Coordinates of C-alpha atoms in Angstrom, one line a residue:
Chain A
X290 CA -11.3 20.2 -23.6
X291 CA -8.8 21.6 -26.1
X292 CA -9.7 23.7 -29.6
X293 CA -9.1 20.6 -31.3
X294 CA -11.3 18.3 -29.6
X295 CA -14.2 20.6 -30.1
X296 CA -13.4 20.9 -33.9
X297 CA -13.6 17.6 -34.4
X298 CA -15.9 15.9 -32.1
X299 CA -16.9 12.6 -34.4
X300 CA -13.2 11.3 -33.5
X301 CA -13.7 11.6 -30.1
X302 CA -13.3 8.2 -28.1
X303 CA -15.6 9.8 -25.0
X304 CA -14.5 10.2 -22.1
X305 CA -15.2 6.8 -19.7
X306 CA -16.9 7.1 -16.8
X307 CA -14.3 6.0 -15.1
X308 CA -11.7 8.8 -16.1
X309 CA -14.1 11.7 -14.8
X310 CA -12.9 13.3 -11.7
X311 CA -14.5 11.3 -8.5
X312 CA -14.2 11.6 -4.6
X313 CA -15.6 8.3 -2.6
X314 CA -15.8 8.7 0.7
X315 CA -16.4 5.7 3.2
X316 CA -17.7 7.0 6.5
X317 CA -17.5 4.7 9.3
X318 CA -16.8 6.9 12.0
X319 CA -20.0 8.9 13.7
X320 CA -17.7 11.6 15.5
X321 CA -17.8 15.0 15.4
X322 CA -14.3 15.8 14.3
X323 CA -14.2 12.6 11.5
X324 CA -17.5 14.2 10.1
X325 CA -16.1 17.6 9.8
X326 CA -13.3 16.4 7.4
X327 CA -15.8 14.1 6.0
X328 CA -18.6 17.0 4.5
X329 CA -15.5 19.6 4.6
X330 CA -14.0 17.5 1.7
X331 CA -17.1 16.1 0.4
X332 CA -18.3 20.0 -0.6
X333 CA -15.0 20.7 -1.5
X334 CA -15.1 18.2 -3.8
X335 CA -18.6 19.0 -5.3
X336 CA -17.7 22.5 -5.6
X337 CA -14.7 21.5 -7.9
X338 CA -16.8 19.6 -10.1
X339 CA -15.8 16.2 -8.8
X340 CA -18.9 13.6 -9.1
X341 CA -18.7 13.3 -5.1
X342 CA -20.5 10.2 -3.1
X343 CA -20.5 9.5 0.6
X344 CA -21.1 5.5 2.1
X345 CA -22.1 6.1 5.4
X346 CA -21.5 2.8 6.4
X347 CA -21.1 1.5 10.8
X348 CA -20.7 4.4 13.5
X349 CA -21.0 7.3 10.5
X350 CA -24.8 6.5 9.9
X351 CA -25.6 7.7 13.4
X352 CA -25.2 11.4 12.3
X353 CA -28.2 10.5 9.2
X354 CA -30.4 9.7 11.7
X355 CA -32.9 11.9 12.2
X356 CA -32.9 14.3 15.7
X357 CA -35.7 13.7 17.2
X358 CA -35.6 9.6 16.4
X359 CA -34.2 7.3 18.7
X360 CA -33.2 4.3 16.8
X361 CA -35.9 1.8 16.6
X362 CA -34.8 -2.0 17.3
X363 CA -37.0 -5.0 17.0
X364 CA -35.5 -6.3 20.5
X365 CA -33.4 -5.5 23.2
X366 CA -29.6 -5.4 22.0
X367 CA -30.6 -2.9 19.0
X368 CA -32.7 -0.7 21.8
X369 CA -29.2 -0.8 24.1
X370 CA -26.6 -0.2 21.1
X371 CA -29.4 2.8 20.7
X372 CA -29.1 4.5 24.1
X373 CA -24.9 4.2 23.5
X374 CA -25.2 6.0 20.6
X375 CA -28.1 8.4 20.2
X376 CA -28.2 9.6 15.9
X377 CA -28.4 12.7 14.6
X378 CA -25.5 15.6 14.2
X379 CA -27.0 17.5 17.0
X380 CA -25.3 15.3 19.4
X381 CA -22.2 14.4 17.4
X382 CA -18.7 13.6 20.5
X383 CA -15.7 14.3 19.4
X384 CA -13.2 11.2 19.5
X385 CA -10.4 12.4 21.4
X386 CA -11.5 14.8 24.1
X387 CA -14.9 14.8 25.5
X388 CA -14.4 16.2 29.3
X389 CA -18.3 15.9 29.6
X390 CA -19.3 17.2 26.3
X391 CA -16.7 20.2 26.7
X392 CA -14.0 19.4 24.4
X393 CA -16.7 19.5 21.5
X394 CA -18.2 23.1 22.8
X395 CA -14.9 24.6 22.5
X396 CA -14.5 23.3 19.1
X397 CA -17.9 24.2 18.0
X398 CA -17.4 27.9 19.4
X399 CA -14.1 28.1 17.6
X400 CA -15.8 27.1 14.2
X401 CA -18.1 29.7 14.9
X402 CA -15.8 32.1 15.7
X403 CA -13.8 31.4 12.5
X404 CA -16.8 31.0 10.3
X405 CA -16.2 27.4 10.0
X406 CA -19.9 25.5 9.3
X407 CA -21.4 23.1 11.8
X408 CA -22.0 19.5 10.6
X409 CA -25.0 20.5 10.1
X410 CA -24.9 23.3 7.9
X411 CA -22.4 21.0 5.7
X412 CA -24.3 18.3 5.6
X413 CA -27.3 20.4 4.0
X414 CA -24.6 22.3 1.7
X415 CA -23.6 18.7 1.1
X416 CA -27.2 17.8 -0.4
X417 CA -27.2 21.3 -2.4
X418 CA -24.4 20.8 -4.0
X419 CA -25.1 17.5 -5.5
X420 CA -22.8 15.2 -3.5
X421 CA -24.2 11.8 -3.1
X422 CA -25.3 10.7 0.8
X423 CA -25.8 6.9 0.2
X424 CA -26.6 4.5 3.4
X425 CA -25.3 1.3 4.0
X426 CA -27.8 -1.2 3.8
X427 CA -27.0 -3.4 5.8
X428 CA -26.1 -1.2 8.6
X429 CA -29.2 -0.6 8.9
X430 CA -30.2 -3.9 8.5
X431 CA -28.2 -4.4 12.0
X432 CA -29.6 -1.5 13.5
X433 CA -33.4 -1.8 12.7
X434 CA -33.2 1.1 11.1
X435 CA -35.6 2.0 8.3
X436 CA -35.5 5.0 5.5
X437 CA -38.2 6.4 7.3
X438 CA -36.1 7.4 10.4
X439 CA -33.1 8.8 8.4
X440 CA -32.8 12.5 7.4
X441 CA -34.6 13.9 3.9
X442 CA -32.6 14.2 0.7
X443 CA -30.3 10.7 0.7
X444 CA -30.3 8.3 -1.9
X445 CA -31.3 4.7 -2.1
X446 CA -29.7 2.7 0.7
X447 CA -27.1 0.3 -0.9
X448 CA -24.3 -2.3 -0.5
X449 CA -20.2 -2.6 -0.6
X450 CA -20.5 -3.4 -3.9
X451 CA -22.4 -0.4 -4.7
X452 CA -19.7 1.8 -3.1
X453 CA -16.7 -0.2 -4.3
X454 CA -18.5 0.5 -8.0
X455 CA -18.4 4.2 -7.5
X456 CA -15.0 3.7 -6.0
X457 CA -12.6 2.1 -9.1
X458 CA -11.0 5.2 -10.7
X459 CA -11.6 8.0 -7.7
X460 CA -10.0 9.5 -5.1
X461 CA -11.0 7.3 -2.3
X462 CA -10.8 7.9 1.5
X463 CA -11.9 6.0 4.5
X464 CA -12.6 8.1 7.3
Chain B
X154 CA 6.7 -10.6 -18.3
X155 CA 6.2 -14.0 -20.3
X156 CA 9.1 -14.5 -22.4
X157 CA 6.1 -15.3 -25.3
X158 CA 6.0 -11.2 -24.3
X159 CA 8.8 -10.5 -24.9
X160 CA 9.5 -12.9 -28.1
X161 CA 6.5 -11.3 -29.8
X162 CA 5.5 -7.4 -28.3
X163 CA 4.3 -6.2 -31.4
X164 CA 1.2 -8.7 -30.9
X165 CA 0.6 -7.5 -27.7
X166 CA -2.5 -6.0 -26.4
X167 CA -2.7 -7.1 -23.1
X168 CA -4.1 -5.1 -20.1
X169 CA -1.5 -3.3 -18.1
X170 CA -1.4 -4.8 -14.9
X171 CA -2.1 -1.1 -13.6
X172 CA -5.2 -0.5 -15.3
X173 CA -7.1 -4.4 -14.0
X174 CA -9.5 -3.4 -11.2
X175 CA -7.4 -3.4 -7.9
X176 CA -8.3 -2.9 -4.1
X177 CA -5.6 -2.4 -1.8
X178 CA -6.5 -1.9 1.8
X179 CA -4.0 -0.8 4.2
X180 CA -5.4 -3.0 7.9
X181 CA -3.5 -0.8 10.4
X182 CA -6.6 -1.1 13.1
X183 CA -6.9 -4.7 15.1
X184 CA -10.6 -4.1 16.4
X185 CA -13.4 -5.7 15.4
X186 CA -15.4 -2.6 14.4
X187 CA -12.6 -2.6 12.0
X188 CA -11.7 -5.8 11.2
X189 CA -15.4 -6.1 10.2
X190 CA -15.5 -3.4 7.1
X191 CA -11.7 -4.5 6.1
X192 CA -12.8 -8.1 5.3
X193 CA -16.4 -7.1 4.0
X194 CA -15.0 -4.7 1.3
X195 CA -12.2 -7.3 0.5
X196 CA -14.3 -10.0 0.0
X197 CA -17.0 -8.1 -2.0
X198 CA -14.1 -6.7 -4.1
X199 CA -13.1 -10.2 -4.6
X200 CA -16.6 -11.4 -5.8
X201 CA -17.0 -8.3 -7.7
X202 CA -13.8 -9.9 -9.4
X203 CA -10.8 -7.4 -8.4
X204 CA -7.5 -8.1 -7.6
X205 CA -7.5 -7.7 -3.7
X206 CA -5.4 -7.3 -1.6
X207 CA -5.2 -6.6 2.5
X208 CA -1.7 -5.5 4.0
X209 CA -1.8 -6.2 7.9
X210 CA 0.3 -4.0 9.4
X211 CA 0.4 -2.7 13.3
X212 CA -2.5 -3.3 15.6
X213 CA -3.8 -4.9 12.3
X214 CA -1.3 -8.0 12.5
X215 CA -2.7 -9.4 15.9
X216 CA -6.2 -11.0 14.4
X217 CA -3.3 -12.8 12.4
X218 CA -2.2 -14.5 15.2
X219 CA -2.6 -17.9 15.8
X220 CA -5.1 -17.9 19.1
X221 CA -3.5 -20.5 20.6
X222 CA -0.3 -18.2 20.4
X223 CA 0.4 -15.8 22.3
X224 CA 3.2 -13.4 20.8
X225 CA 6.8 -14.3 21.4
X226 CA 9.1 -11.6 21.6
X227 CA 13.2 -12.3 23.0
X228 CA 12.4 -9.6 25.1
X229 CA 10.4 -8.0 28.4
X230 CA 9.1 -5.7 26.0
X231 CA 7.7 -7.8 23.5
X232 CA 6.1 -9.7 26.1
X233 CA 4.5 -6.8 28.1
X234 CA 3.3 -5.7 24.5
X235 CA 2.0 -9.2 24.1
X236 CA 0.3 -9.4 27.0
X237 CA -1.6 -5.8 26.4
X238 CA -3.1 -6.9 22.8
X239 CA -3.6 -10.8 22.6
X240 CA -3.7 -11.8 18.9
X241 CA -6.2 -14.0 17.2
X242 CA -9.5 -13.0 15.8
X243 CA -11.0 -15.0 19.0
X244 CA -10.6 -11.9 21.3
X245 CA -10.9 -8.7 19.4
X246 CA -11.8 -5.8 21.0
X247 CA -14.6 -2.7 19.7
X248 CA -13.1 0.3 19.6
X249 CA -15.7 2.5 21.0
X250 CA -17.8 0.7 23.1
X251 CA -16.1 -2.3 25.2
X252 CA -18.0 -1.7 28.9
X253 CA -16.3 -5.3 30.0
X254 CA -17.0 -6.5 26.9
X255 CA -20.7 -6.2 26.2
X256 CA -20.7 -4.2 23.6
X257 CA -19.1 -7.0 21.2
X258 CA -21.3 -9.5 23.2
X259 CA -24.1 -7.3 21.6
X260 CA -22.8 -7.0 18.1
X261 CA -21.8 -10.5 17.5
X262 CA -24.9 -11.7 18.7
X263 CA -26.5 -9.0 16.3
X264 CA -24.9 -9.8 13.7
X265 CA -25.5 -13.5 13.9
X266 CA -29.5 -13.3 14.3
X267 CA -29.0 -10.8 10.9
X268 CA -26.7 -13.5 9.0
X269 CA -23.8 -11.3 9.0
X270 CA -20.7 -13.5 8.9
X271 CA -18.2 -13.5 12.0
X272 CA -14.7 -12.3 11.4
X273 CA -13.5 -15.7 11.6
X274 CA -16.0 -16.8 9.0
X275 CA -15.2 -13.7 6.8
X276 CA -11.2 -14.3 7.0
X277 CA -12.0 -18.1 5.8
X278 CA -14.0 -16.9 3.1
X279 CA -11.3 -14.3 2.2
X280 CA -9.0 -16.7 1.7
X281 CA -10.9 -19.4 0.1
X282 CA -12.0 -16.3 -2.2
X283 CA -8.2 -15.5 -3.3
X284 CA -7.8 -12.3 -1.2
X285 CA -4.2 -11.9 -0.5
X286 CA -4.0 -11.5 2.7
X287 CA 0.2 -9.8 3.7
X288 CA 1.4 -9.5 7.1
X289 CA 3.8 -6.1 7.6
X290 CA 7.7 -7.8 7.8
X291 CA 8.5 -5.1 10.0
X292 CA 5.6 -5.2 12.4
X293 CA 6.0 -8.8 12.5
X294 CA 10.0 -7.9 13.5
X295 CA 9.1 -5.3 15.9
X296 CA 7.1 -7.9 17.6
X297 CA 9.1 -10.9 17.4
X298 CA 6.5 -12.9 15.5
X299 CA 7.7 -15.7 12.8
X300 CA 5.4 -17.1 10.7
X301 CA 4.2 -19.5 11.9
X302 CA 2.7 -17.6 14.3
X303 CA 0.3 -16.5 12.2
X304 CA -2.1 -18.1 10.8
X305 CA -2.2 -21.1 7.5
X306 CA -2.7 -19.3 4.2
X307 CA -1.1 -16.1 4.4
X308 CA 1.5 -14.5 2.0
X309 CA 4.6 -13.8 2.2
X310 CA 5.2 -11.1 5.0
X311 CA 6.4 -7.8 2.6
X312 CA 6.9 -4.1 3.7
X313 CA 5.4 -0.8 3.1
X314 CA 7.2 -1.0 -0.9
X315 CA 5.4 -4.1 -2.1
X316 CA 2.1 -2.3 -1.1
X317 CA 2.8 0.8 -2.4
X318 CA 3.2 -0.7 -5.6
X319 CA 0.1 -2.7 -5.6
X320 CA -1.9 0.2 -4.4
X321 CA -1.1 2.6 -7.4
X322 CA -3.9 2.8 -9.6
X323 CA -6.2 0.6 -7.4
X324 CA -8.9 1.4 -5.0
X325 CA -7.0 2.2 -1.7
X326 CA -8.1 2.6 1.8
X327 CA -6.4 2.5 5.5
X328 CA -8.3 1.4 7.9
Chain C
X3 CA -5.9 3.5 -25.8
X4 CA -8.3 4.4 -28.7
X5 CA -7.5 3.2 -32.5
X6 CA -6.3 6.6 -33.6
X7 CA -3.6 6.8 -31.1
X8 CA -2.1 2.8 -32.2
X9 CA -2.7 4.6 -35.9
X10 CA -0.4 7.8 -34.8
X11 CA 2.1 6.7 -31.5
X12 CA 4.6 9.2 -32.9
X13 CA 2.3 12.5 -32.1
X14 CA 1.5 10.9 -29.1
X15 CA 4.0 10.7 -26.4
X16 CA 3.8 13.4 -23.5
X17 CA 2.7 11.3 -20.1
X18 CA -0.4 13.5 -18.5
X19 CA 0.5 14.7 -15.0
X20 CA -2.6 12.4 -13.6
X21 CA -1.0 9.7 -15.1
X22 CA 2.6 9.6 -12.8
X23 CA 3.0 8.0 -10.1
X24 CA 1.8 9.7 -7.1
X25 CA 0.9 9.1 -3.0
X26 CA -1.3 11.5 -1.0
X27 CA -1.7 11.2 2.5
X28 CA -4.4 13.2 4.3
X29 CA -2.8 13.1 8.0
X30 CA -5.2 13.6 10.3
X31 CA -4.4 11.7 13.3
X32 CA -1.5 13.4 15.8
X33 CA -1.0 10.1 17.2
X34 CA 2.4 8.4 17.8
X35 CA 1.0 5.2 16.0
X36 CA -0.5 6.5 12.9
X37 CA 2.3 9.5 12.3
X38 CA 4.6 6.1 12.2
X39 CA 2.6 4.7 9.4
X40 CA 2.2 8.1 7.6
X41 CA 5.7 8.5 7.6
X42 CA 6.9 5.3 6.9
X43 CA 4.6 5.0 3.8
X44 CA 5.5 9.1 2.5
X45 CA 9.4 7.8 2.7
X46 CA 8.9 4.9 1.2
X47 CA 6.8 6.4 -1.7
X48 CA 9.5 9.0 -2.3
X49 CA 12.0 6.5 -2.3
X50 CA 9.9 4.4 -4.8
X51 CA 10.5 8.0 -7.0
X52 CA 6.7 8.9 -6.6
X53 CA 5.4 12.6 -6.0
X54 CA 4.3 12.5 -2.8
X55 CA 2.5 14.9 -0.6
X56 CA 1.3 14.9 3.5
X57 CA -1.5 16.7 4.3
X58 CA -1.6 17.4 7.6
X59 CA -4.5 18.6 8.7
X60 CA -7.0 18.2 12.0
X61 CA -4.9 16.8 15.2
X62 CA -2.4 15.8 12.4
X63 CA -1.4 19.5 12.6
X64 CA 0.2 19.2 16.3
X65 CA 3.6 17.2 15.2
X66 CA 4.3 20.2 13.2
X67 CA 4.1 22.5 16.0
X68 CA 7.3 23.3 17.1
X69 CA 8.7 21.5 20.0
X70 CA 9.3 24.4 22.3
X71 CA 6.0 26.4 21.4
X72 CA 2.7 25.8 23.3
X73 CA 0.1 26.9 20.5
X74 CA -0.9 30.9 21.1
X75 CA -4.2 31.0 20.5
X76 CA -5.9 34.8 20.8
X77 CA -8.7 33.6 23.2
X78 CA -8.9 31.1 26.5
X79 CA -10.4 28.7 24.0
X80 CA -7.3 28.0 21.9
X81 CA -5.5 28.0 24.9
X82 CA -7.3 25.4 26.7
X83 CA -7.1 23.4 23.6
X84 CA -3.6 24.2 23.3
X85 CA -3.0 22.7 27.1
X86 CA -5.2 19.4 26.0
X87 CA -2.8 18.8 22.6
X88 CA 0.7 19.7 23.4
X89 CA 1.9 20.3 19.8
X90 CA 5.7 18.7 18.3
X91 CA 6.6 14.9 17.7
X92 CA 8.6 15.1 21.3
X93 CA 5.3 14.3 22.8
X94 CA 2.7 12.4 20.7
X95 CA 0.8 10.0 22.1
X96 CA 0.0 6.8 21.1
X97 CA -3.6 5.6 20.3
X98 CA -4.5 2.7 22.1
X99 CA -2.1 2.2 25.1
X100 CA -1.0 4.7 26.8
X101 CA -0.8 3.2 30.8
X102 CA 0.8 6.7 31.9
X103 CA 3.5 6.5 29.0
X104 CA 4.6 3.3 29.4
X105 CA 3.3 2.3 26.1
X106 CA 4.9 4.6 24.2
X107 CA 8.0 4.4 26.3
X108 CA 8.0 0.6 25.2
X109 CA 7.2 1.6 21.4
X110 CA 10.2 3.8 21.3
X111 CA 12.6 1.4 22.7
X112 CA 11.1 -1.6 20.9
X113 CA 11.9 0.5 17.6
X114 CA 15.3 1.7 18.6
X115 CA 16.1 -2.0 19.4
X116 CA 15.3 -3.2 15.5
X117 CA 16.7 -0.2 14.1
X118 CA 13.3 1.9 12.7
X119 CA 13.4 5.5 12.3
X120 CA 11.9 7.7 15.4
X121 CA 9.2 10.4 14.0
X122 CA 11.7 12.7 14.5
X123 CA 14.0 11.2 12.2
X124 CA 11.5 10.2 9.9
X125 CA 10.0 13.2 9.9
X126 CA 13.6 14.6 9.0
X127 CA 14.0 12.2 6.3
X128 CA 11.0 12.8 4.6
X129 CA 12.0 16.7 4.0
X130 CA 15.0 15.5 2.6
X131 CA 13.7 12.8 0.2
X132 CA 11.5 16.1 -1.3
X133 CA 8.1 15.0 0.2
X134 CA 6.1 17.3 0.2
X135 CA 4.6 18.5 4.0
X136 CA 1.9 20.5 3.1
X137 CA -0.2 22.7 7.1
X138 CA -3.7 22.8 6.4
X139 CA -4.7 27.0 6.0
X140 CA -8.3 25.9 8.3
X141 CA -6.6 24.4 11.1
X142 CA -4.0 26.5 11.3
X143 CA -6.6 29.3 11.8
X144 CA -8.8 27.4 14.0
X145 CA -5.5 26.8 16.3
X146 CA -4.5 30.5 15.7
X147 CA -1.2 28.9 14.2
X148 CA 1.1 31.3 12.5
X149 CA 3.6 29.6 9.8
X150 CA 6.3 31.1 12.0
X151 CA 4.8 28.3 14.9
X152 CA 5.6 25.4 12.5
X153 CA 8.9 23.9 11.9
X154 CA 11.1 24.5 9.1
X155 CA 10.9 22.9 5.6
X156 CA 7.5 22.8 4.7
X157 CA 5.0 23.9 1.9
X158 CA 2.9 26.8 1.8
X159 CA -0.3 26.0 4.1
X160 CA -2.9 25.1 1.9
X161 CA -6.7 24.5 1.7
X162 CA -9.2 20.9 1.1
X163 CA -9.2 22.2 -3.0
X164 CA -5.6 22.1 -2.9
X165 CA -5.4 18.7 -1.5
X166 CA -8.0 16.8 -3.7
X167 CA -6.2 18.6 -6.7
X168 CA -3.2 16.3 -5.7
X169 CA -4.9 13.3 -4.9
X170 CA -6.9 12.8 -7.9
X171 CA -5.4 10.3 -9.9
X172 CA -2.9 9.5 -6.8
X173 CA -2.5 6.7 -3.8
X174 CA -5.1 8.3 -1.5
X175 CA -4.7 7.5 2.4
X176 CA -6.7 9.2 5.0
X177 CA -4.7 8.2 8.1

């Protein structure tokens, strides 16, 4: 905002939504080391004033999942895609190195070490901070999954066309 | 540029091609886990009435194989590639869970009893919905693949320059 | 455009620095297939006279690495890590295939044959078309990279706020 403009704001042609300063994020990947760049740019975002929102949309709505609920199918195939892929960031893999759940305790140390969050932490800094933490409908749809077993603090599960809405004019990364 | 454009600018108001509402997806992935979000977010951008289009380049050029085809290279090497990664939207492959095929098994059949469209059903509807769908000129080189290989109702095959300029100012996303 | 600015073009001209033509790739993949595509897109963008900027952060950081240095990490941690994720483009893997090599073995030779850039010499290239190849600050301290560990010719390591800065506005990839 320059002197001018706020000198003379009746000639202002406002701003369009579309021309404020977005970050979409489409998060199809559940994995520990594609949902620390996810909430590591997500917060960045938020923290530089960008109107941030996050689709969790396929594998990435596993980590919205609440800990301590295993996902809830109405029949058998939802109940064994389930016990493949338990929700929840407390038991995040990491995509390219698991060596029995090693790779992601070295990682995890190393954050800590170098005062890096855990998914966790960013995902609640996340929620402060404003950014938007949207499901994907009809993800959950597939999955039997209701609002009910997701984590506190998201907002209204919604579509592609939802996302692609929020998308037009931002910064937008699939990840 | 009309030559009505150029004959008469002054009366010219007409949208910038850059500022219509774009998507441009980059389809460097060939699995179905993949395949699936690529052709649901070009076909909602479509019905949401923006100019789409999906560049197939890499892995993301075999589901544009014919599946009666299997790819033709003039040399050993083209062949052994062919015989790793069959094209054809008949036989793709998740990327995370395969366990001798089950895990699609499970999410096709998912899908289905859920009414979510199969990839073959969303790549008809695609085109029937004027997506553009461009196969990569050089992946199809590196491969040996002429065009009719592919499948009816494709572009022309262009390189990374004719989707760089489709993708500035649209919606952009490789996946 | 707003009425005033049709009423007064002549006090109107200067082009906004969001508004030129610009490509930003976030590089976070270290992989033989998707540093292909990163580079071939960065090259191509410069060529195309757009500002463009790779962000390499995440296992995108190991091409950078130069070829003769294992990454010195300060504790066993980084070193095991270090062993998992030789760093330099002399040894990247490829994604999907890697049968003891032979995949990328086949790759290589497949491109030399059709005459496409290596990494090496893409990577090469890009520095001399002016893209910009921007170490991320985190992972380079996660790693316990010094700038001195990196090859020649790129930016000044930079941070998340850094990046989004660029992209907004820009061709966004996450790769």
């Amino acid at each position: 905002m320059s002197v001018a403009t706020l000198e003379q704001p009746a000639a202002e042609p406002v701003q369009k939504p579309d021309e404020s300063e977005r970050l979409v994020i489409f998060a199809w990947s559940g994995e520990l080391d594609k949902i620390w760049p996810t909430l590591i740019l997500a917060t960045t975002g938020a923290a530089m004033g960008k109107e941030t929102t996050v689709f969790f949309t396929f594998w990435g709505l596993f980590p919205l999942v609440k800990n301590e609920v295993r996902i809830t199918g109405e029949n058998w195939m939802q109940k064994m895609l389930s016990m493949m892929n338990r929700g929840g960031t407390g038991h995040l893999k990491l995509s390219k190195m698991n060596f029995a759940g090693a790779g992601k305790a070295m990682m995890m140390h190393l954050a800590k070490e170098h005062n890096v969050a855990s998914p966790q932490e960013l995902m609640a800094l996340a929620q402060e901070m404003g950014v938007k933490l949207v499901p994907c409908q009809m993800t959950m749809d597939l999955l039997g999954l209701k609002r009910e077993d997701l984590i506190e603090g998201l907002e209204a599960p919604a579509g592609a066309t939802t996302a692609l809405a929020e998308a037009q004019g931002a910064i937008t990364l699939f990840i």
